[in-house]
mmCIF file of C-alpha atoms and ligand atoms in Angstrom:
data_model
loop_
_atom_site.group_PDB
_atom_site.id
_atom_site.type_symbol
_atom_site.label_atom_id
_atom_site.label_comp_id
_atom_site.label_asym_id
_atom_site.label_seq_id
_atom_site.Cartn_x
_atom_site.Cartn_y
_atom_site.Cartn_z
ATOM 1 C CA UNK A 547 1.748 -0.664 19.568
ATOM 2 C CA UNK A 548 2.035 -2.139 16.516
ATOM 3 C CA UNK A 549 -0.749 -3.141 14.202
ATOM 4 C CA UNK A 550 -1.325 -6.495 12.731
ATOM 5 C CA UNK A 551 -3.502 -8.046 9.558
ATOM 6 C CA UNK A 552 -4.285 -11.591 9.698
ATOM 7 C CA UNK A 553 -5.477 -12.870 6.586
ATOM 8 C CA UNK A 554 -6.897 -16.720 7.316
ATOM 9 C CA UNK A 555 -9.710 -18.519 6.200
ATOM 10 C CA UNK A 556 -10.025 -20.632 8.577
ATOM 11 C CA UNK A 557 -12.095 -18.485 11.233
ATOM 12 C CA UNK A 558 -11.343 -20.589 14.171
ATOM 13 C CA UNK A 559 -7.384 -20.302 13.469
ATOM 14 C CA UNK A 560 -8.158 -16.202 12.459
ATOM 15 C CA UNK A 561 -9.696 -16.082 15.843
ATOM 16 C CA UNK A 562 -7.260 -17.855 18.007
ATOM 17 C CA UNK A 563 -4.674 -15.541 16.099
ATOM 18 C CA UNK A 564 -6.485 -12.311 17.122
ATOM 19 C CA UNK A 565 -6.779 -13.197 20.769
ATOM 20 C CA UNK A 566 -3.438 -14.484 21.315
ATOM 21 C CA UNK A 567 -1.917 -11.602 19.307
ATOM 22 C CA UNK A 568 -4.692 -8.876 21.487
ATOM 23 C CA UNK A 569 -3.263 -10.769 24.736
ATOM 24 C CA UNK A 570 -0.088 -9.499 23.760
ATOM 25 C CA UNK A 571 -0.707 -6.349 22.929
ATOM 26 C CA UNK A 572 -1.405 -5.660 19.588
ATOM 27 C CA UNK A 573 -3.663 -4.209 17.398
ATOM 28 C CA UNK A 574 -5.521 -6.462 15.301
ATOM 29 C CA UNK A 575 -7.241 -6.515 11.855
ATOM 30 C CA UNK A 576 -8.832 -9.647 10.366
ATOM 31 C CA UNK A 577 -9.938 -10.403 6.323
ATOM 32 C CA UNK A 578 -10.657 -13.789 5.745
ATOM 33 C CA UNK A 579 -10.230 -13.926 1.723
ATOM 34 C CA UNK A 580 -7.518 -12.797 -0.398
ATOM 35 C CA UNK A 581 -9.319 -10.025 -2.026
ATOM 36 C CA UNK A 582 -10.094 -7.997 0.834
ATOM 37 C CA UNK A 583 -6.967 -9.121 2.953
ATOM 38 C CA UNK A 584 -4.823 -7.213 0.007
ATOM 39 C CA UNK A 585 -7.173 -4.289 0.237
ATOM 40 C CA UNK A 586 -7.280 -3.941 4.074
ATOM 41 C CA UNK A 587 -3.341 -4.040 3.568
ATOM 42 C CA UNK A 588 -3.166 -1.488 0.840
ATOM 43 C CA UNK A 589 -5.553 1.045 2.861
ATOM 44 C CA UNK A 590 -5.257 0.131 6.666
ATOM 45 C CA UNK A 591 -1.331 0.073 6.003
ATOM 46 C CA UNK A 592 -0.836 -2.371 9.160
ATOM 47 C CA UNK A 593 2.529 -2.618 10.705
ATOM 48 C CA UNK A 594 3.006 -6.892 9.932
ATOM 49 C CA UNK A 595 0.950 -9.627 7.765
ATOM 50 C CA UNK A 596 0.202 -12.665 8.717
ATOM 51 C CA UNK A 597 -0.887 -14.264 5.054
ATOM 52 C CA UNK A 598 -1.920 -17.641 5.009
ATOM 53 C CA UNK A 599 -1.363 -19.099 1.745
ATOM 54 C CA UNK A 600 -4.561 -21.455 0.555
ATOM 55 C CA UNK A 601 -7.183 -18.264 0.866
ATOM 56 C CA UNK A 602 -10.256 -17.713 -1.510
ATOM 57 C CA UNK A 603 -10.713 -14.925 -4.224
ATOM 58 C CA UNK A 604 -7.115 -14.822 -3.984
ATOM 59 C CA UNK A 605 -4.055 -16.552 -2.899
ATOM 60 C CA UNK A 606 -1.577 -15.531 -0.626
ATOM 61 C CA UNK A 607 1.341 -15.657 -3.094
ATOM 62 C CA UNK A 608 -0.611 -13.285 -5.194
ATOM 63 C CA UNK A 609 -1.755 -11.216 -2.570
ATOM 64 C CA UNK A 610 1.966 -11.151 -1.135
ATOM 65 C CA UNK A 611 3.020 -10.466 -5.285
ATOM 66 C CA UNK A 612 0.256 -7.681 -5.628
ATOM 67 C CA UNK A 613 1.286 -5.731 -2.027
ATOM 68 C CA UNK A 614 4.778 -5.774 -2.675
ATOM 69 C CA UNK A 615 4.299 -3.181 -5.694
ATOM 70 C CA UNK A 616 2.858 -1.068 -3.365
ATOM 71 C CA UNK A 617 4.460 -1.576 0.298
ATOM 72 C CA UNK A 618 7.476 -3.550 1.938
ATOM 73 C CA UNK A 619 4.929 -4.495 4.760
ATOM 74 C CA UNK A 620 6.638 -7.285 6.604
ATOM 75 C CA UNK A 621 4.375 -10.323 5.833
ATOM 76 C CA UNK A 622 4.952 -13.545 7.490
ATOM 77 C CA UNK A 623 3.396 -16.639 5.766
ATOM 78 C CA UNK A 624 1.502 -19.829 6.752
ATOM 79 C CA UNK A 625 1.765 -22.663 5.157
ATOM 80 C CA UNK A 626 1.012 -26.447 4.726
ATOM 81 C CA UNK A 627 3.741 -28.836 6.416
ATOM 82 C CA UNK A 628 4.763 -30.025 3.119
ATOM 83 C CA UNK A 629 4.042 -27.531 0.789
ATOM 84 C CA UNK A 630 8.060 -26.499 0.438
ATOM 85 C CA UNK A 631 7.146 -24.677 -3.387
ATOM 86 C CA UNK A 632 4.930 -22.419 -1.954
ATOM 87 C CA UNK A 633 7.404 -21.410 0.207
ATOM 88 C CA UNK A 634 9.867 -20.809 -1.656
ATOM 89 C CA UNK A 635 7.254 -18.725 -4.118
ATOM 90 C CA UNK A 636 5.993 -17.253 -1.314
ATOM 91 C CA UNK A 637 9.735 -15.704 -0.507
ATOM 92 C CA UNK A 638 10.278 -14.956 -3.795
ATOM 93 C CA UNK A 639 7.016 -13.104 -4.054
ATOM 94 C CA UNK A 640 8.752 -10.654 -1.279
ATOM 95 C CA UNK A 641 7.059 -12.687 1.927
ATOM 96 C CA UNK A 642 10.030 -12.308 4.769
ATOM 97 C CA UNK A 643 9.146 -15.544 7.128
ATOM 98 C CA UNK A 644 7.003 -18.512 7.074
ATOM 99 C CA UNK A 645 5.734 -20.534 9.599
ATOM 100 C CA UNK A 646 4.261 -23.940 9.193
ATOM 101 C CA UNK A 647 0.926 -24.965 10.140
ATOM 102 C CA UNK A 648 0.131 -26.446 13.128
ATOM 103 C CA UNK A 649 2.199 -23.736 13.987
ATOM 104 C CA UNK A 650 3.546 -22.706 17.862
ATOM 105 C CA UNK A 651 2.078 -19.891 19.014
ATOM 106 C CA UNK A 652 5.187 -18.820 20.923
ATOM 107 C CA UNK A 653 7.638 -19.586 17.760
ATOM 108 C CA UNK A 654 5.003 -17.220 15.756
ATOM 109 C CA UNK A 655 4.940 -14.403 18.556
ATOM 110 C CA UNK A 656 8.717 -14.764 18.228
ATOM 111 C CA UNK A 657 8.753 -14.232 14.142
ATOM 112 C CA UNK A 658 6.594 -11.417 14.803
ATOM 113 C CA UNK A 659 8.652 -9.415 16.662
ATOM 114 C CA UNK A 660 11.681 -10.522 14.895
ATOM 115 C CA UNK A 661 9.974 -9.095 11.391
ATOM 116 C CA UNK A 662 8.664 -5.804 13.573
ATOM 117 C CA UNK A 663 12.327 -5.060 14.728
ATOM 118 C CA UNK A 664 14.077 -5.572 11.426
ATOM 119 C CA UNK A 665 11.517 -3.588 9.336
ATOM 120 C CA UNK A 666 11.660 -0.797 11.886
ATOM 121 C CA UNK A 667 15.953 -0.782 11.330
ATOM 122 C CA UNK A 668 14.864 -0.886 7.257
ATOM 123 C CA UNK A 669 12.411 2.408 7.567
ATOM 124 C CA UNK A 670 15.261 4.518 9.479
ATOM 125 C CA UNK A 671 17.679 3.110 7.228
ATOM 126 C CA UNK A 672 15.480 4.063 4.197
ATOM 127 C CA UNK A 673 14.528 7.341 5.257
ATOM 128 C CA UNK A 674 17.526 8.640 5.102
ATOM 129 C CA UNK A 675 18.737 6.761 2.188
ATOM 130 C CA UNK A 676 15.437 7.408 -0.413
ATOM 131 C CA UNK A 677 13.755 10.140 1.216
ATOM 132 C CA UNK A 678 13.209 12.772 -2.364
ATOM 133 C CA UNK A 679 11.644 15.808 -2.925
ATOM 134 C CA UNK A 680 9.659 15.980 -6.366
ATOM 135 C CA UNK A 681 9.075 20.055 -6.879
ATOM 136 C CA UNK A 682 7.017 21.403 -9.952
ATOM 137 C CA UNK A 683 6.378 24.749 -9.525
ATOM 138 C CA UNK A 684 5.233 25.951 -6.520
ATOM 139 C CA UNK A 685 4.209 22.345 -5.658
ATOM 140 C CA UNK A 686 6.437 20.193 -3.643
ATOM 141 C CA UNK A 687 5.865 16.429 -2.492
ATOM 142 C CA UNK A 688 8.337 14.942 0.145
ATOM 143 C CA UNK A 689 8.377 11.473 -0.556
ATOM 144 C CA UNK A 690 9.944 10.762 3.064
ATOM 145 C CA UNK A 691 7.919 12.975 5.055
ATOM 146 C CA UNK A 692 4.636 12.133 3.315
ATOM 147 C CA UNK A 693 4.140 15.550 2.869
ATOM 148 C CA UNK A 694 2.743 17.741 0.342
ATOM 149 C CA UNK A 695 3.145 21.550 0.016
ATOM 150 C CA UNK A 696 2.155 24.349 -2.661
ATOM 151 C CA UNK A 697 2.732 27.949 -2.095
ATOM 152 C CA UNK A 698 4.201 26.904 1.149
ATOM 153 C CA UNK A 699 1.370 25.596 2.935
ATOM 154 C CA UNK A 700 0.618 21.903 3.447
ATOM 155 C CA UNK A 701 -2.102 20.271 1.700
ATOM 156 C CA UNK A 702 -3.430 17.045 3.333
ATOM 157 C CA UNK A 703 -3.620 14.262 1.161
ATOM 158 C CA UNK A 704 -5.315 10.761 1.774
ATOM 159 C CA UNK A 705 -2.409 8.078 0.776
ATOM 160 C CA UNK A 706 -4.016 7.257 -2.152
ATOM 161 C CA UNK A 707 -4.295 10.829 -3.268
ATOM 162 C CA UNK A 708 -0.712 10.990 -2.563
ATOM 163 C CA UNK A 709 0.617 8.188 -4.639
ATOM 164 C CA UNK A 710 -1.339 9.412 -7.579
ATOM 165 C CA UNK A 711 0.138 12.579 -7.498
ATOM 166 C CA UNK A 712 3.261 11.350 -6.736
ATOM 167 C CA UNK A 713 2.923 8.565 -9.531
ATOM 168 C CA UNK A 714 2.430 11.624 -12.386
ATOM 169 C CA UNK A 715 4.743 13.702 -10.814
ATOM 170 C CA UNK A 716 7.342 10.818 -11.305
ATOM 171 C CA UNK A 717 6.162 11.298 -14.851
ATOM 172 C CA UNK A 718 6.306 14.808 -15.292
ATOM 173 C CA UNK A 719 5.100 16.319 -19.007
ATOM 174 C CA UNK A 720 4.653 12.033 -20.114
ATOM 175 C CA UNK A 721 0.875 10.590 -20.271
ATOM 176 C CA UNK A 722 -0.110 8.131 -17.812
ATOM 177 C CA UNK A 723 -2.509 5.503 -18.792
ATOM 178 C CA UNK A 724 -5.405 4.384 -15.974
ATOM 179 C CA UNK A 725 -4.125 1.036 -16.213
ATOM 180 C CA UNK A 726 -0.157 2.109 -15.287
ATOM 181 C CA UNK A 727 -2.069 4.183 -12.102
ATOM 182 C CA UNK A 728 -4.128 1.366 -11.326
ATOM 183 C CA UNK A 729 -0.875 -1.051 -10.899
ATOM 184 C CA UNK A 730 1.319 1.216 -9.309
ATOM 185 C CA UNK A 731 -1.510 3.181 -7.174
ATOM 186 C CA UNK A 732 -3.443 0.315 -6.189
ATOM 187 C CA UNK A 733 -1.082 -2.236 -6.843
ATOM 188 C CA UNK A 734 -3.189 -4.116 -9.236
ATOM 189 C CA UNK A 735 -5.679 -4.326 -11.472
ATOM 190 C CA UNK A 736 -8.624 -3.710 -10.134
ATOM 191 C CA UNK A 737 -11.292 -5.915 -11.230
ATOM 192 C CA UNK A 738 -13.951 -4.353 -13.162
ATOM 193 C CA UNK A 739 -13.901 -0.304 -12.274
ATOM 194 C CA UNK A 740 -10.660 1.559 -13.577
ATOM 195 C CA UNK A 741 -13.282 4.921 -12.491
ATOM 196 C CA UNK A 742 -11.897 4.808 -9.546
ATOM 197 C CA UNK A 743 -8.197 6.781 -10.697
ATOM 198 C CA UNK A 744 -11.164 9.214 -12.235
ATOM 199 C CA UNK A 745 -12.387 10.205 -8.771
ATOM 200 C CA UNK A 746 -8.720 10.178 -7.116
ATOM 201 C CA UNK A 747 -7.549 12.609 -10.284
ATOM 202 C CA UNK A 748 -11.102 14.152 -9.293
ATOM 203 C CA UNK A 749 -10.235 15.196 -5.519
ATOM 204 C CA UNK A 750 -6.352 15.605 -6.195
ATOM 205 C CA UNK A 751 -7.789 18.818 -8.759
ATOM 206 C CA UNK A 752 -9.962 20.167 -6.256
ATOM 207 C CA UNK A 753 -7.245 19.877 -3.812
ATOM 208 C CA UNK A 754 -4.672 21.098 -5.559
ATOM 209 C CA UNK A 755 -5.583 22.808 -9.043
ATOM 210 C CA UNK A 756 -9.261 24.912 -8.063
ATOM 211 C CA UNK A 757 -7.513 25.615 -4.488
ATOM 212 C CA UNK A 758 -4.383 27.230 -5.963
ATOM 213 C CA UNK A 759 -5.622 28.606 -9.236
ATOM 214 C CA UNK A 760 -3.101 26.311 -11.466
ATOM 215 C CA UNK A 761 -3.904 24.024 -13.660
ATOM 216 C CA UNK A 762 -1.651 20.396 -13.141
ATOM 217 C CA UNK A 763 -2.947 17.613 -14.137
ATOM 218 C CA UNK A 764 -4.370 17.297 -17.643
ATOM 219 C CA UNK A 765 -6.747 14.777 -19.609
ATOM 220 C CA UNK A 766 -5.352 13.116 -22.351
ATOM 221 C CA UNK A 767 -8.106 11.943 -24.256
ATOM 222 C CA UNK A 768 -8.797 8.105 -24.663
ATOM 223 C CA UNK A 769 -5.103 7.664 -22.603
ATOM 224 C CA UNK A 770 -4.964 9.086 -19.717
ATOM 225 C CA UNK A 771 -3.723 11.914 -17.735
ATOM 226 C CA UNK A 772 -0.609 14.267 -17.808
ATOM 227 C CA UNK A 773 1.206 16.067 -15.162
ATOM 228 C CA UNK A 774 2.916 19.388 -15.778
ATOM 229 C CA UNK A 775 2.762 22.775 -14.582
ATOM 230 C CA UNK A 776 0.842 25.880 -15.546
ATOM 231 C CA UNK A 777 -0.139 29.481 -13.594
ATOM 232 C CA UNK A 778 -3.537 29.623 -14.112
ATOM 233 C CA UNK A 779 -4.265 33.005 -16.006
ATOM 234 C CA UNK A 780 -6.720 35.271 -14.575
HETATM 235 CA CA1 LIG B 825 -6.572 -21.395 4.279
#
């Protein structure tokens, strides 16, 4: 069954949401600010968003602006009766629906599964369309598969681990700044600790580079870091 974020404030109108939408069926996943309602999407990867607009930390637009670097997530907005700009940003932003507040719970249930049917039609479309191997050496990532192999065997990846190798893959033998990982990667910039593509770089080398005895992903000094491909000599 499909999973679900709600990102509302408002904790009585989160919690109506969850129950009606856990009577139904689905799974359900709450954040009640903007900050962590774009994180829970980016890691939890839930199958639909429902994004309320006027949130703290951040607002819906830019959450909806921020997630769609990273993930065409169906996200299905709420807004104010009147508030006919944000709705229009909010579709420009990449948001697919809206509904307005007071809102019908039925005419919501029926967006939802409008927005889970026509996403569902995208992926199969897009899998066949955009699915890509990227090979360097005797590494290959399948980009529609999710998977990652080297010397033939599969490597399991977390999907963070996988966009960042993916990201300098992309980028083969050209340095890649923290800042360029953190927007594609993460999908923003994340406030205060660009570390954090350190310790992903970190794992993806003792994954991949001590494992297999070859040496990928290099530190450019005061920049960055640099894909490309070398045996390791014994
Ligand atoms: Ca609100």
């Amino acid at each position: 069954m499909a999973r679900i974020l709600i990102v509302e404030d408002e904790k009585k109108i989160a919690r109506f949401l969850e129950l009606e939408l856990k009577h139904e069926g689905y799974e359900v996943l709450t954040a009640f600010d903007g900050r962590s309602g774009l994180d829970t999407a980016l890691n939890e990867d839930p199958d639909l968003l429902i994004l309320d607009l006027m949130l703290p930390e951040l607002s819906g637009i830019e959450v909806c602006r921020r997630l769609r670097h990273a993930s065409d997530v169906p996200i299905i907005m709420l807004t104010a009766k009147d508030d006919v700009s944000d709705k229009v940003m909010g579709l420009d932003m990449g948001a697919d629906d809206y509904v307005t507040k007071p809102f019908a719970i039925e005419e919501l249930l029926a967006r939802i599964r409008v927005a889970l049917k026509k996403n569902r039609a995208r992926d199969t479309a897009s899998n066949w369309k955009e699915e890509q191997c990227l090979r360097a050496g005797c590494i290959t990532v399948d980009t529609g598969s999710w998977q990652v192999h080297v010397r033939g065997e599969a490597v399991a990846l977390t999907r963070k681990e996988f966009d960042t190798l993916r990201y300098l893959m992309e980028h083969k033998g050209k340095a890649v700044t923290r800042d360029q990982l953190m927007n594609e990667v993460w999908g923003y910039d994340y406030i205060g600790d660009s570390n954090i593509v350190d310790v992903y770089i970190r794992y993806l080398r003792h994954k991949i580079d001590d494992q297999y005895h070859i040496k990928t992903i290099h530190t450019i000094r005061s920049v960055g870091y640099l894909f490309d491909y070398e045996e390791d000599e014994e």
